[in-house]
Amino acid sequence: MAGYIIQVKDLVSKYGQKVVHRGLNLGIKEGELYAIVGGSGAGKSTLLKTLLLLKKADGGKILFKGKDISNLSEKEIEDIKKRIGVMFQFSTMLSSLTVGQNIIYVIKKRYSIDYKTALDMAKLKLKLVGLSMDTFYMYPSELSGGMKKKAALAVAMSTDPDILFLDEPTSGLDPISAEEFDKLVRTLVDTTGTTIVQITHDLGSLMFVDTVAVISKGLVVYEGNPQDLTNVNDDWIQSLTNTTRFRRLLDGK
Amino acid sequence: MFLYIENNVLYLKGYWTVENFKDIKKQLTDLKNNSFDYVDASQLEKLDFYGGYLINQYLKDFDIKNIQDKNMEILRLSKDIPNLPPKKSNIFLELIEGFYQKLTDYVAFVSFTGEVLINSLRRVKDLEARNLFKELEETALKSLGIITVLSFLIGVVIAYQSSAMLATFGANIFIVDLVSISLARELSPLIVGIIVAGRSASSFTAEIGLMKVSEEIDFLKTLGISPYSTIVLPKLLTLIVWLPILITYSTILGILGAMIVSDITLGIPPNQFFQRLAETLSFDHYLAGVVKGPVFGIAIGLIGVYEGFKVQQKAESIGFSVTKSVVRGIFAIILIDAIFSVIYRWLDI
């Protein structure tokens, strides 16, 4: 049975006097596709920042592969950061570089790997996310929304991270492209064994994940199979599962 | 140790991942002189694309036995590296393409100018006084500070640099001619033009570019409001009216700077300076400089606005357009100034 890659225990996050998380707990297992959902202002973005080690926790523990990150040295933290990949909401890449150059840049900067290997890796990663080799020479501004998401995914996966965070990966995509992207993410988890965590608003994406965590009022109110969401006794989850869109998705209509 | 040979079998072990890439590569390179029959991957704990890539590069001719299913999948995915399509690099074609693009861009600019003029005049009722005041504040008043300092300093520098030479020939009083005519006819219009091109053309492009990205331009059009009359016209009118005023202001400050330096270095008192100034600086000289103002204003305004409207629906393109508008604005100012010089020469002004 796979162990936990990340465990969050009694996390407290604050912005000044405002408390965002009040003892939040969750556990992400190695090799699973995990989704974090919640209403606007529930604290999803703050949680993402904390998990990306961009924001320090104000209380509680974050364990990365069983190690409490608050006890680690700066060097160890940097090593952990190298094992984390992220695709931001707006598919952020360096706009002055082509997609291929973006991938090569990340590989060389993170691991000082020779150019030939980095170039071959860039080609493999583009193939992996289903982009044509023409994309290698294209700048991010020249890509359509769906292509840009895939290119950003290729950049995020360029150094084979242990865990990959996708922030609102299907936002701005049409339903067909969104489903195509969801399927791609599912395939990547199944084939490469990478742990992928999605922060999402897209109910459609939930149908592809192994585990969903619902954040409400600064706590994880549900963590488990998305199919069982309907049985959970929580106001926000009830509101979510009573939406027509969710019902239709669940019924496969 | 990521590999070892035992009984003619090469055993792979541990984590064949990106962190260990260099060490594994070195051990594989050192393996060249050893022989073995096949590869056993039963001790391979983790394989990623980098490890798979190395196996495919160095051990492709050998059977890989006892490999776990998950590692086999990675090995398969990292196997066939696609080829990149040939890069288009015909310099001759690129030059022609570049020239063609520039040409179409200039044609588009001329067409845009016509469109702005026709639309603005047709829908002049859309022009709002508050937009005019806003532009006056943003474009004109906020550039006063830098123009004050620069104009004064340029007057000081010209007078200071020339005073030594003029004193050698005993032609001290001609400093007034030199400074006043050069400032009124050439330098002040040029300084003001370049400063306004740098400040206003870029801000016009950024403002309109952002409005385009956020679909404000389309919003105005759907309301039946001409964006040319509401956004472009106030900017052009402000520049047309305000630039001659700024040129006059700049000339006065430059002369003031020169007057102070003349008094200190050449011993020409202000009253004598003014007396000579009245004799030298005719209204024609002043007019020759000030008339450039509206032309510069139209050029700066149109370039800034044109580049703003050219911004695509992507935020990244705003930066490119802003740079272009500043470069093109300054280029246009110098070009127009040169054309004025030729025309004045022909007309003997």
XYZ file of C-alpha atoms in Angstrom:
602
model
C 0.000 0.000 0.000
C 1.307 3.401 -0.994
C 2.473 5.693 1.781
C 1.667 9.344 2.171
C 3.744 11.800 0.175
C 2.238 14.790 1.987
C 0.416 14.898 5.290
C -1.016 18.073 6.724
C -1.708 17.929 10.437
C -3.680 20.579 12.351
C -2.617 23.314 9.938
C -3.299 26.867 11.061
C -2.880 29.688 8.527
C -3.464 33.356 9.144
C -3.298 36.638 7.278
C -2.870 39.161 10.074
C -5.846 38.625 12.369
C -7.795 36.698 9.751
C -7.676 32.946 10.346
C -7.841 30.961 7.083
C -7.217 27.407 8.308
C -8.234 26.297 11.807
C -6.511 22.944 12.297
C -6.813 21.504 8.807
C -5.875 17.843 8.207
C -5.347 15.925 4.991
C -3.162 13.193 3.535
C -2.083 12.750 -0.068
C -0.933 9.245 -0.998
C 1.866 8.533 -3.445
C 0.682 7.958 -7.002
C -2.874 9.190 -6.557
C -4.860 11.875 -8.307
C -6.122 14.147 -5.558
C -8.470 17.098 -5.785
C -8.991 19.967 -3.377
C -12.302 21.761 -3.739
C -14.074 24.443 -1.799
C -16.080 27.600 -2.177
C -14.514 30.970 -2.951
C -12.507 32.205 0.033
C -12.392 28.740 1.631
C -8.588 28.835 1.765
C -7.636 26.660 -1.222
C -5.072 29.117 -2.592
C -3.530 29.633 0.855
C -3.279 25.858 1.257
C -1.608 25.603 -2.154
C 0.892 28.311 -1.212
C 1.649 26.503 2.043
C 2.086 23.140 0.291
C 4.363 24.772 -2.293
C 6.430 26.082 0.644
C 5.779 29.667 -0.450
C 3.983 30.481 2.815
C 4.937 29.336 6.293
C 2.309 27.617 8.385
C 1.231 29.530 11.498
C 0.581 26.291 13.321
C 0.461 22.529 12.809
C 2.730 20.311 10.765
C 3.383 19.500 7.142
C 5.087 16.170 6.536
C 6.780 15.510 3.185
C 7.416 11.762 2.819
C 7.059 11.500 6.582
C 9.523 14.303 7.422
C 8.298 17.389 9.218
C 9.404 20.260 6.979
C 9.608 22.699 9.894
C 12.579 20.684 11.240
C 14.481 20.638 7.952
C 17.493 22.742 7.000
C 17.330 25.291 4.184
C 19.233 22.898 1.900
C 16.756 20.094 2.613
C 13.850 22.443 1.934
C 15.432 23.433 -1.390
C 15.795 19.739 -2.262
C 12.118 19.197 -1.510
C 11.179 22.182 -3.664
C 13.046 20.549 -6.532
C 10.789 17.509 -6.185
C 7.620 19.620 -6.456
C 6.147 20.672 -9.770
C 3.433 23.266 -10.258
C 1.212 24.485 -13.027
C -0.307 27.832 -12.122
C -3.819 28.874 -13.067
C -2.745 30.961 -16.053
C -0.344 28.297 -17.361
C 2.619 30.451 -16.448
C 5.761 29.981 -18.530
C 8.562 32.379 -19.413
C 7.064 34.423 -22.238
C 10.439 35.305 -23.775
C 11.294 31.637 -24.367
C 9.712 29.084 -26.688
C 7.950 26.103 -25.140
C 10.982 23.893 -25.841
C 13.356 26.457 -24.356
C 11.111 26.708 -21.275
C 11.427 22.971 -20.626
C 15.188 22.941 -21.273
C 15.654 26.005 -19.036
C 13.889 24.331 -16.089
C 15.829 21.069 -16.494
C 19.195 22.807 -16.752
C 18.517 25.234 -13.899
C 17.242 22.558 -11.513
C 19.700 19.754 -12.190
C 22.491 21.189 -14.413
C 21.913 18.378 -16.884
C 23.682 18.483 -20.270
C 21.928 20.165 -23.192
C 21.519 17.016 -25.328
C 19.664 15.179 -22.529
C 17.580 18.276 -21.722
C 16.643 18.601 -25.408
C 15.645 14.926 -25.654
C 13.666 15.258 -22.413
C 11.862 18.318 -23.795
C 10.819 16.296 -26.844
C 9.697 13.356 -24.697
C 7.651 15.586 -22.406
C 5.918 17.279 -25.336
C 5.078 13.836 -26.721
C 3.874 12.735 -23.283
C 1.292 15.527 -23.041
C 0.208 15.008 -26.636
C 1.678 18.111 -28.238
C 3.244 18.086 -31.696
C 6.944 18.808 -32.090
C 6.086 22.100 -33.856
C 5.136 23.383 -30.400
C 8.807 23.201 -29.415
C 9.504 26.354 -31.456
C 6.339 28.224 -30.446
C 6.150 31.001 -27.865
C 3.496 30.749 -25.111
C 1.648 33.718 -26.625
C 1.223 31.782 -29.870
C -0.627 28.874 -28.251
C -4.354 28.327 -27.849
C -5.782 27.903 -24.329
C -5.754 24.094 -24.419
C -2.274 23.903 -25.955
C -0.941 26.373 -23.408
C -2.270 24.211 -20.550
C -0.583 21.128 -22.030
C 2.662 23.020 -22.624
C 2.651 24.308 -19.031
C 2.006 20.721 -17.879
C 5.012 19.558 -19.920
C 7.150 22.271 -18.279
C 5.854 21.320 -14.813
C 6.669 17.651 -15.482
C 10.048 18.382 -17.045
C 12.078 17.214 -14.045
C 9.800 14.297 -13.119
C 8.609 15.762 -9.811
C 7.381 13.467 -7.063
C 4.259 15.587 -6.710
C 2.627 17.950 -9.141
C 0.165 20.683 -8.197
C -2.286 21.955 -10.797
C -4.098 25.170 -9.871
C -7.477 25.375 -11.610
C -6.146 23.349 -14.550
C -9.324 23.419 -16.619
C -10.342 27.037 -16.047
C -10.849 28.914 -19.286
C -11.151 25.730 -21.353
C -14.230 24.672 -23.279
C -15.932 21.486 -21.960
C -14.374 19.263 -24.639
C -10.827 20.565 -24.051
C -11.412 20.409 -20.278
C -12.412 16.748 -20.438
C -9.485 16.001 -22.745
C -7.168 17.631 -20.195
C -8.748 15.711 -17.294
C -8.224 12.445 -19.167
C -4.619 13.382 -19.913
C -3.975 14.044 -16.220
C -5.563 10.702 -15.303
C -3.393 8.913 -17.884
C -0.250 10.619 -16.573
C -0.998 9.481 -13.033
C -1.666 5.918 -14.223
C 1.377 5.641 -16.493
C 4.076 7.681 -14.772
C 2.958 7.143 -11.182
C 3.302 10.851 -10.433
C 1.146 12.148 -7.600
C -1.027 14.944 -8.942
C -3.007 17.374 -6.798
C -5.607 19.568 -8.455
C -7.107 22.680 -6.941
C -10.315 22.921 -8.885
C -13.760 24.420 -9.226
C -14.607 22.139 -12.108
C -17.077 19.494 -11.000
C -16.328 17.506 -14.144
C -12.700 17.064 -13.047
C -13.851 15.380 -9.822
C -15.094 12.372 -11.749
C -11.507 11.481 -12.706
C -9.831 11.770 -9.299
C -9.094 9.098 -6.693
C -9.599 11.280 -3.649
C -11.308 14.589 -3.094
C -10.829 16.899 -0.126
C -13.509 19.483 0.508
C -12.462 22.594 2.403
C -15.055 24.612 4.208
C -14.707 27.148 7.012
C -10.969 26.515 7.304
C -11.239 22.753 7.727
C -11.296 19.672 5.520
C -14.910 18.590 5.939
C -14.621 15.562 3.680
C -11.737 13.534 2.306
C -12.488 10.448 0.276
C -14.063 9.009 -2.833
C -15.838 11.667 -4.943
C -18.748 9.277 -5.584
C -19.574 9.280 -1.853
C -19.809 13.058 -1.580
C -23.610 12.888 -1.664
C -23.703 10.986 1.633
C -21.754 13.590 3.583
C -23.645 15.638 6.116
C -22.209 19.111 5.624
C -23.990 22.264 4.471
C -21.491 23.259 1.793
C -21.182 19.710 0.404
C -24.961 19.372 0.372
C -25.212 22.633 -1.567
C -22.584 21.340 -3.993
C -24.069 17.923 -4.492
C -27.582 19.311 -4.874
C -26.576 21.374 -7.879
C -28.051 20.128 -11.145
C -24.600 20.033 -12.731
C -23.256 17.704 -10.040
C -26.305 15.421 -10.193
C -26.042 15.149 -13.952
C -22.328 14.392 -13.757
C -22.940 11.726 -11.139
C -25.722 10.158 -13.194
C -23.537 10.348 -16.289
C -26.158 12.365 -18.180
C 26.295 2.265 -6.553
C 23.475 1.997 -9.079
C 24.681 -1.091 -10.921
C 26.998 -4.063 -10.603
C 27.932 -7.165 -12.582
C 27.704 -10.629 -11.101
C 27.792 -13.944 -12.992
C 27.660 -12.154 -16.327
C 24.463 -10.345 -15.349
C 24.213 -6.560 -14.995
C 22.079 -5.732 -11.960
C 20.409 -2.321 -11.752
C 19.614 -1.122 -8.255
C 18.273 1.797 -6.288
C 16.739 5.009 -7.546
C 17.326 5.654 -11.235
C 15.947 9.164 -11.042
C 16.863 12.683 -12.124
C 18.714 13.459 -8.863
C 21.136 10.601 -9.568
C 21.347 11.162 -13.321
C 24.982 12.256 -13.447
C 26.227 9.435 -11.173
C 24.313 6.763 -13.081
C 25.535 8.144 -16.407
C 29.122 8.011 -15.190
C 28.744 4.413 -13.996
C 27.196 3.420 -17.327
C 30.048 5.097 -19.209
C 32.591 3.238 -17.079
C 30.839 -0.011 -17.990
C 32.083 0.017 -21.584
C 34.863 -2.527 -21.152
C 32.765 -5.027 -19.205
C 30.705 -7.762 -20.749
C 27.425 -9.248 -19.532
C 24.629 -11.299 -21.042
C 21.523 -9.476 -19.916
C 20.226 -6.850 -17.485
C 18.335 -7.696 -14.312
C 16.116 -4.882 -12.984
C 14.651 -6.702 -9.997
C 16.513 -4.428 -7.544
C 15.509 -1.267 -9.374
C 13.404 0.583 -6.808
C 12.363 3.607 -8.796
C 12.705 4.619 -12.415
C 11.791 7.984 -13.885
C 12.152 9.379 -17.416
C 15.799 10.269 -16.825
C 16.652 6.753 -15.669
C 14.599 5.274 -18.501
C 16.380 7.554 -20.963
C 19.773 6.279 -19.754
C 18.705 2.622 -20.018
C 17.416 3.262 -23.541
C 20.624 5.055 -24.502
C 23.210 2.698 -22.959
C 21.533 -0.687 -22.577
C 19.181 -0.820 -25.566
C 20.920 -3.900 -27.034
C 20.330 -6.045 -23.954
C 17.339 -7.929 -22.608
C 15.932 -6.316 -19.470
C 14.565 -8.992 -17.175
C 12.559 -8.929 -13.931
C 11.527 -5.314 -14.338
C 8.433 -4.164 -12.418
C 5.392 -3.206 -14.503
C 5.430 0.459 -13.422
C 9.109 0.766 -14.378
C 8.474 -1.017 -17.679
C 5.866 1.619 -18.523
C 8.344 4.440 -17.861
C 10.960 2.629 -19.940
C 8.475 2.403 -22.795
C 7.441 6.084 -22.522
C 11.034 7.319 -22.521
C 12.046 5.190 -25.505
C 11.200 6.744 -28.863
C 12.424 10.319 -28.920
C 10.637 12.198 -31.680
C 12.541 14.344 -34.147
C 12.014 18.075 -34.260
C 10.777 19.484 -37.557
C 13.486 21.415 -39.420
C 13.708 24.988 -38.250
C 12.835 27.550 -40.915
C 16.017 29.510 -41.308
C 16.196 31.021 -44.757
C 17.706 34.449 -44.139
C 16.663 35.736 -47.557
C 13.051 34.677 -47.012
C 13.091 36.092 -43.487
C 14.340 39.439 -44.818
C 11.602 39.556 -47.445
C 9.027 38.507 -44.867
C 10.297 41.187 -42.450
C 10.212 43.850 -45.166
C 6.708 42.792 -46.200
C 5.515 42.919 -42.588
C 6.969 46.413 -42.122
C 5.348 47.571 -45.333
C 1.929 46.188 -44.410
C 2.335 47.710 -40.965
C 2.922 51.179 -42.457
C -0.043 50.752 -44.807
C -2.149 49.683 -41.828
C -0.956 52.754 -39.898
C -2.006 55.090 -42.738
C -5.358 53.335 -42.986
C -5.761 53.584 -39.195
C -5.019 57.328 -39.332
C -7.781 57.783 -41.918
C -10.176 55.675 -39.869
C -9.454 57.675 -36.713
C -9.943 61.008 -38.462
C -13.161 60.033 -40.211
C -14.670 58.303 -37.178
C -13.627 61.002 -34.739
C -15.090 63.807 -36.832
C -18.291 61.888 -37.566
C -18.889 61.018 -33.925
C -17.513 64.184 -32.373
C -20.588 64.256 -30.089
C -19.099 61.281 -28.195
C -16.229 63.502 -27.061
C -16.535 64.217 -23.362
C -15.081 67.241 -21.616
C -13.995 65.184 -18.591
C -11.845 62.986 -20.862
C -10.180 66.115 -22.207
C -9.379 67.358 -18.690
C -8.096 63.914 -17.713
C -5.751 63.873 -20.698
C -4.667 67.423 -19.990
C -3.643 66.396 -16.508
C -2.012 63.096 -17.511
C -0.291 64.184 -20.701
C 0.448 67.823 -20.226
C 0.672 68.846 -16.603
C 2.525 65.749 -15.404
C 5.298 66.265 -17.978
C 5.934 69.850 -16.849
C 8.439 68.921 -14.143
C 10.845 66.956 -16.323
C 10.578 69.506 -19.150
C 11.389 72.322 -16.719
C 14.538 70.648 -15.460
C 15.795 69.391 -18.821
C 15.149 72.619 -20.740
C 16.864 74.742 -18.108
C 19.857 72.387 -18.007
C 20.194 72.275 -21.791
C 20.249 76.087 -21.896
C 22.946 76.037 -19.203
C 25.018 73.383 -21.015
C 24.901 75.062 -24.440
C 25.824 78.449 -22.993
C 28.578 76.983 -20.839
C 30.120 74.939 -23.668
C 29.972 77.809 -26.176
C 31.150 80.571 -23.866
C 34.830 79.549 -23.900
C 34.955 79.407 -27.709
C 33.083 82.706 -28.165
C 35.272 84.452 -25.601
C 38.389 83.427 -27.600
C 37.089 85.422 -30.563
C 35.714 88.247 -28.451
C 32.247 87.382 -29.683
C 30.696 87.093 -26.221
C 27.410 88.753 -27.087
C 26.703 86.222 -29.861
C 25.936 83.674 -27.164
C 22.417 85.147 -27.155
C 22.004 84.479 -30.898
C 23.381 80.969 -30.582
C 21.281 79.916 -27.654
C 18.006 81.625 -28.457
C 17.779 80.628 -32.123
C 18.949 77.054 -31.621
C 16.571 76.578 -28.706
C 13.558 78.210 -30.316
C 13.909 76.564 -33.723
C 15.373 73.144 -32.993
C 16.256 72.071 -29.494
C 13.113 72.893 -27.547
C 10.733 71.263 -30.061
C 13.002 68.229 -30.165
C 13.352 67.899 -26.374
C 9.641 68.349 -25.813
C 8.809 65.966 -28.660
C 11.110 63.236 -27.374
C 9.978 63.568 -23.746
C 6.306 63.500 -24.685
C 6.924 60.574 -27.065
C 8.585 58.667 -24.223
C 5.948 59.485 -21.640
C 2.694 59.786 -23.517
C 3.051 57.376 -26.447
C 3.913 54.571 -24.044
C 1.097 55.400 -21.650
C -1.420 55.632 -24.539
C -0.343 52.206 -25.783
C -0.482 50.632 -22.336
C -3.857 52.209 -21.533
C -5.541 51.245 -24.801
C -3.798 47.849 -24.853
C -5.167 47.051 -21.426
C -8.623 48.239 -22.481
C -8.390 45.928 -25.475
C -7.303 42.926 -23.412
C -10.107 43.526 -20.924
C -12.575 43.965 -23.840
C -13.446 47.548 -22.845
C -13.051 48.662 -26.461
C -15.556 46.039 -27.623
C -17.841 47.056 -24.759
C -17.863 50.672 -25.966
C -18.514 49.569 -29.542
C -21.501 47.455 -28.491
C -22.921 50.523 -26.742
C -22.661 52.364 -30.049
C -19.944 54.659 -28.702
C -16.971 55.324 -30.959
C -13.739 54.460 -29.120
C -11.974 56.868 -31.448
C -14.018 59.858 -30.296
C -14.032 58.939 -26.622
C -10.483 57.667 -26.231
C -8.369 58.815 -29.175
C -9.696 62.282 -29.906
C -9.088 63.747 -26.412
C -5.507 62.494 -26.527
C -4.839 63.974 -29.960
C -6.513 67.307 -29.150
C -4.563 67.637 -25.912
C -1.259 67.011 -27.676
C -2.066 69.325 -30.592
C -2.948 72.219 -28.273
C -0.462 71.552 -25.524
C 2.764 70.808 -27.403
C 3.229 74.365 -28.788
C 2.713 75.664 -25.227
C 5.302 73.226 -23.881
C 7.761 74.200 -26.636
C 7.340 77.883 -25.744
C 7.803 77.084 -22.068
C 10.888 74.987 -22.793
C 12.428 77.752 -24.929
C 11.902 80.348 -22.186
C 13.501 78.103 -19.552
C 16.444 77.230 -21.794
C 17.080 80.905 -22.461
C 16.812 81.611 -18.729
C 19.477 78.983 -18.021
C 21.727 80.416 -20.726
C 21.222 83.943 -19.373
C 22.426 82.941 -15.900
C 25.511 81.184 -17.337
C 26.234 84.143 -19.659
C 26.194 86.509 -16.699
C 28.575 84.297 -14.702
C 31.035 83.145 -17.396
C 30.957 85.942 -19.991
C 29.900 88.869 -17.837
C 26.817 89.660 -19.916
C 24.255 91.182 -17.538
C 20.592 90.182 -17.936
C 19.478 93.571 -19.287
C 22.096 93.395 -22.075
C 21.094 89.747 -22.722
C 17.436 90.742 -23.121
C 18.295 93.690 -25.348
C 20.237 91.404 -27.696
C 17.500 88.768 -27.471
C 14.882 91.251 -28.686
C 17.099 92.141 -31.657
C 17.950 88.516 -32.541
C 15.018 86.274 -31.854
C 12.402 87.236 -34.401
C 8.835 86.002 -34.330
C 9.656 83.899 -37.425
C 12.235 81.916 -35.479
C 9.787 81.307 -32.681
C 7.061 80.322 -35.125
C 9.424 77.978 -36.982
C 9.851 75.983 -33.777
C 6.395 76.202 -32.328
C 4.654 75.106 -35.522
C 6.310 71.706 -35.145
C 4.318 71.153 -31.942
C 0.952 70.146 -33.406
C 2.626 67.935 -36.019
C 4.693 66.181 -33.358
C 1.549 65.884 -31.238
C -0.434 64.196 -34.014
C 2.451 61.805 -34.743
C 3.010 60.855 -31.093
C -0.705 60.479 -30.430
C -1.412 58.378 -33.489
C 1.593 56.083 -32.967
C 0.778 55.520 -29.294
C -2.867 54.870 -29.990
C -2.199 52.697 -33.060
C 0.161 50.421 -31.133
C -2.428 50.206 -28.355
C -5.146 49.091 -30.762
C -2.739 46.533 -32.245
C -2.420 44.737 -28.896
C -3.838 41.215 -29.173
C -6.103 39.677 -26.559
C -3.071 38.634 -24.543
C -1.472 40.607 -21.750
C 2.075 39.731 -22.908
C 1.655 41.686 -26.135
C 1.200 44.973 -24.196
C 4.906 45.055 -23.295
C 6.010 44.567 -26.912
C 3.610 47.249 -28.137
C 4.718 49.777 -25.507
C 8.366 49.351 -26.501
C 7.469 49.689 -30.168
C 5.422 52.829 -29.607
C 8.263 54.596 -27.740
C 10.874 53.671 -30.351
C 8.600 54.591 -33.250
C 7.471 57.795 -31.529
C 11.029 59.054 -31.031
C 11.990 57.988 -34.557
C 8.989 59.864 -35.964
C 9.898 63.030 -34.027
C 13.453 63.078 -35.387
C 12.266 62.267 -38.913
C 9.622 64.994 -38.898
C 12.146 67.467 -37.498
C 14.514 66.637 -40.354
C 11.709 67.136 -42.891
C 10.916 70.530 -41.322
C 14.578 71.525 -41.649
C 14.574 70.688 -45.368
C 11.292 72.535 -45.930
C 12.541 75.634 -44.044
C 15.683 75.589 -46.165
C 13.622 75.485 -49.376
C 11.331 78.231 -48.174
C 14.294 80.185 -46.829
C 12.680 80.636 -43.422
